[in-house]
Amino acid sequence: MSISTTTGNRPLPPKRLKAPRQPGWYIPWIFVGVFMVVLAVNGVMVHFAVSSWTGIETENHFIKGLGYNNDLAGARAQAERGWQVQPDFTSTEPRKGVIAITVRDKQGQILKDAAVTVTMIRPISEGHDKTLSLPYLGEGRYGAPVELDLEGQWDMRFVITHATGDYQDRKRVWVQ
């Protein structure tokens, strides 16, 4: 009998053979992988949703919704008046421009003695809006210079109040 130096006098344990994997052993890992991909994509989407929100929301949305029929009636009355309104915005320098609005009635007569208010609204961010009262310049034209905080697209919302009725509209303008 020979003595082994690695095991001494102990007999070697029998080698264990690994049982072969059963078919489909990887299927639970596929489910885990798919769920991990879904979680990662959702995490990225939540990040972009939270980091890109500009804070713009409609204030008093329920009350505004209740007044929708009144808004439709006002739009019909405005169309019946048939005023000819020509809004204009001209950029003069970077972030500066001139707002001009020409107002005539249905027959083309000049409408003076109106109160014209223009609100410049930045559609993609809040805190930059400006409201101006335009003075009468003659010949049915109201206008004033304006300086805005940012370049780019702006909504020019104008409201005209006159003894014969009201008018409101908006125009998208580009500020250089």
Coordinates of C-alpha atoms in Angstrom, one line a residue:
M1 CA 0.0 0.0 0.0
S2 CA 1.3 3.4 -0.9
I3 CA 0.8 6.5 1.1
S4 CA -0.3 9.6 -0.8
T5 CA 1.2 12.8 0.3
T6 CA -1.9 14.8 -0.6
T7 CA -4.6 12.8 1.2
G8 CA -2.6 10.9 3.7
N9 CA -4.2 7.6 4.5
R10 CA -7.7 8.8 3.7
P11 CA -9.3 7.5 0.6
L12 CA -10.2 10.0 -2.1
P13 CA -13.9 11.0 -2.1
P14 CA -15.7 10.1 -5.3
K15 CA -15.8 12.9 -7.9
R16 CA -19.2 14.4 -8.1
L17 CA -20.5 14.8 -11.6
K18 CA -22.7 17.9 -12.3
A19 CA -26.1 17.0 -13.4
P20 CA -26.8 18.4 -16.8
R21 CA -29.0 21.5 -16.9
Q22 CA -32.6 20.9 -17.6
P23 CA -34.0 22.3 -20.8
G24 CA -35.3 25.9 -20.5
W25 CA -33.2 26.7 -17.4
Y26 CA -32.5 30.2 -18.8
I27 CA -36.2 31.3 -19.2
P28 CA -36.5 32.9 -15.7
W29 CA -33.4 34.9 -16.5
I30 CA -35.0 36.2 -19.7
F31 CA -37.9 37.5 -17.6
V32 CA -35.5 39.1 -15.2
G33 CA -33.6 40.7 -18.1
V34 CA -36.8 42.0 -19.7
F35 CA -38.0 43.6 -16.5
M36 CA -34.6 45.2 -15.9
V37 CA -34.8 46.8 -19.4
V38 CA -38.3 48.0 -18.7
L39 CA -37.2 49.5 -15.3
A40 CA -34.2 51.2 -16.9
V41 CA -36.3 52.7 -19.7
N42 CA -39.0 53.9 -17.2
G43 CA -36.2 55.5 -15.1
V44 CA -34.8 57.4 -18.1
M45 CA -38.3 58.6 -19.1
V46 CA -39.1 59.7 -15.5
H47 CA -35.8 61.6 -15.4
F48 CA -36.5 63.5 -18.7
A49 CA -40.1 64.2 -17.7
V50 CA -39.1 65.7 -14.4
S51 CA -36.0 67.6 -15.6
S52 CA -37.7 69.1 -18.7
W53 CA -40.9 70.4 -17.2
T54 CA -41.1 74.1 -17.6
G55 CA -43.8 74.7 -15.0
I56 CA -46.5 75.8 -17.4
E57 CA -49.9 74.8 -16.5
T58 CA -53.4 76.2 -16.9
E59 CA -54.6 78.0 -13.9
N60 CA -58.2 77.6 -12.9
H61 CA -58.7 75.1 -15.7
F62 CA -62.1 73.9 -14.3
I63 CA -63.5 77.4 -14.2
K64 CA -62.2 78.1 -17.7
G65 CA -63.9 74.9 -18.9
L66 CA -67.2 76.0 -17.5
G67 CA -67.0 79.3 -19.4
Y68 CA -66.4 77.5 -22.7
N69 CA -69.9 78.2 -24.1
N70 CA -69.6 81.9 -23.2
D71 CA -66.3 81.9 -25.1
L72 CA -68.0 80.4 -28.2
A73 CA -70.8 83.0 -28.0
G74 CA -68.2 85.7 -27.8
A75 CA -66.4 84.3 -30.8
R76 CA -69.6 84.3 -32.8
A77 CA -70.3 88.0 -31.8
Q78 CA -66.8 88.9 -32.8
A79 CA -67.2 87.3 -36.2
E80 CA -70.5 89.1 -36.7
R81 CA -68.9 92.5 -36.0
G82 CA -66.4 91.8 -38.9
W83 CA -63.6 94.0 -37.7
Q84 CA -60.5 94.2 -39.9
V85 CA -57.6 93.8 -37.5
Q86 CA -54.0 93.6 -38.8
P87 CA -51.4 92.8 -36.1
D88 CA -47.8 93.3 -36.9
F89 CA -44.5 92.7 -35.1
T90 CA -41.3 93.9 -36.5
S91 CA -37.9 93.0 -34.9
T92 CA -35.6 96.0 -34.8
E93 CA -32.7 94.6 -32.8
P94 CA -32.0 91.4 -30.9
R95 CA -34.9 90.9 -28.4
K96 CA -36.4 94.3 -29.3
G97 CA -39.2 95.1 -31.7
V98 CA -42.3 97.2 -32.5
I99 CA -45.8 96.0 -32.1
A100 CA -48.4 97.7 -34.3
I101 CA -52.1 96.9 -34.7
T102 CA -54.4 98.5 -37.2
V103 CA -58.1 98.3 -36.4
R104 CA -61.1 99.1 -38.8
D105 CA -64.7 98.2 -38.5
K106 CA -66.8 96.1 -40.9
Q107 CA -67.2 99.0 -43.4
G108 CA -63.5 99.9 -43.2
Q109 CA -63.9 102.9 -41.0
I110 CA -61.1 103.7 -38.5
L111 CA -61.8 102.6 -35.0
K112 CA -60.3 105.0 -32.6
D113 CA -61.0 105.5 -28.8
A114 CA -60.3 101.8 -28.3
A115 CA -58.2 100.3 -25.5
V116 CA -55.6 97.9 -27.0
T117 CA -53.7 95.6 -24.7
V118 CA -51.0 93.2 -26.0
T119 CA -49.6 90.4 -23.9
M120 CA -46.4 88.8 -25.2
I121 CA -46.4 85.2 -24.0
R122 CA -43.4 82.8 -24.1
P123 CA -45.1 79.5 -25.0
I124 CA -42.4 77.2 -23.7
S125 CA -41.5 78.8 -20.3
E126 CA -43.1 80.9 -17.7
G127 CA -42.0 84.1 -16.0
H128 CA -41.1 86.0 -19.2
D129 CA -44.6 87.3 -20.2
K130 CA -45.0 91.1 -20.8
T131 CA -48.3 93.1 -21.0
L132 CA -48.4 96.4 -22.8
S133 CA -51.2 99.0 -23.4
L134 CA -50.8 100.3 -26.9
P135 CA -51.4 104.1 -27.4
Y136 CA -53.3 105.4 -30.4
L137 CA -50.9 106.6 -33.2
G138 CA -53.6 107.8 -35.7
E139 CA -55.1 106.3 -38.8
G140 CA -56.6 103.4 -36.8
R141 CA -53.1 102.3 -35.8
Y142 CA -52.0 101.4 -32.2
G143 CA -48.4 100.6 -31.4
A144 CA -45.4 100.7 -29.1
P145 CA -41.9 99.3 -28.9
V146 CA -41.2 96.3 -26.7
E147 CA -38.1 94.7 -25.3
L148 CA -38.3 91.0 -24.4
D149 CA -36.2 88.7 -22.3
L150 CA -35.5 86.0 -24.8
E151 CA -35.2 85.4 -28.5
G152 CA -37.4 82.9 -30.4
Q153 CA -41.1 82.2 -30.7
W154 CA -43.6 84.3 -28.8
D155 CA -47.4 84.4 -28.8
M156 CA -48.7 88.0 -29.2
R157 CA -52.2 88.0 -27.6
F158 CA -54.1 91.2 -28.2
V159 CA -57.4 92.4 -26.7
I160 CA -59.2 95.4 -28.2
T161 CA -62.0 97.0 -26.1
H162 CA -64.3 99.5 -27.9
A163 CA -67.7 100.9 -27.2
T164 CA -69.1 98.9 -30.1
G165 CA -67.6 95.6 -28.8
D166 CA -64.5 93.6 -28.0
Y167 CA -62.0 91.7 -30.1
Q168 CA -59.3 89.3 -29.2
D169 CA -56.9 87.1 -31.1
R170 CA -53.4 85.9 -31.0
K171 CA -50.5 85.7 -33.5
R172 CA -47.3 83.7 -33.2
V173 CA -44.2 85.9 -33.9
W174 CA -40.5 85.3 -34.1
V175 CA -38.2 87.6 -32.1
Q176 CA -34.6 87.8 -33.2

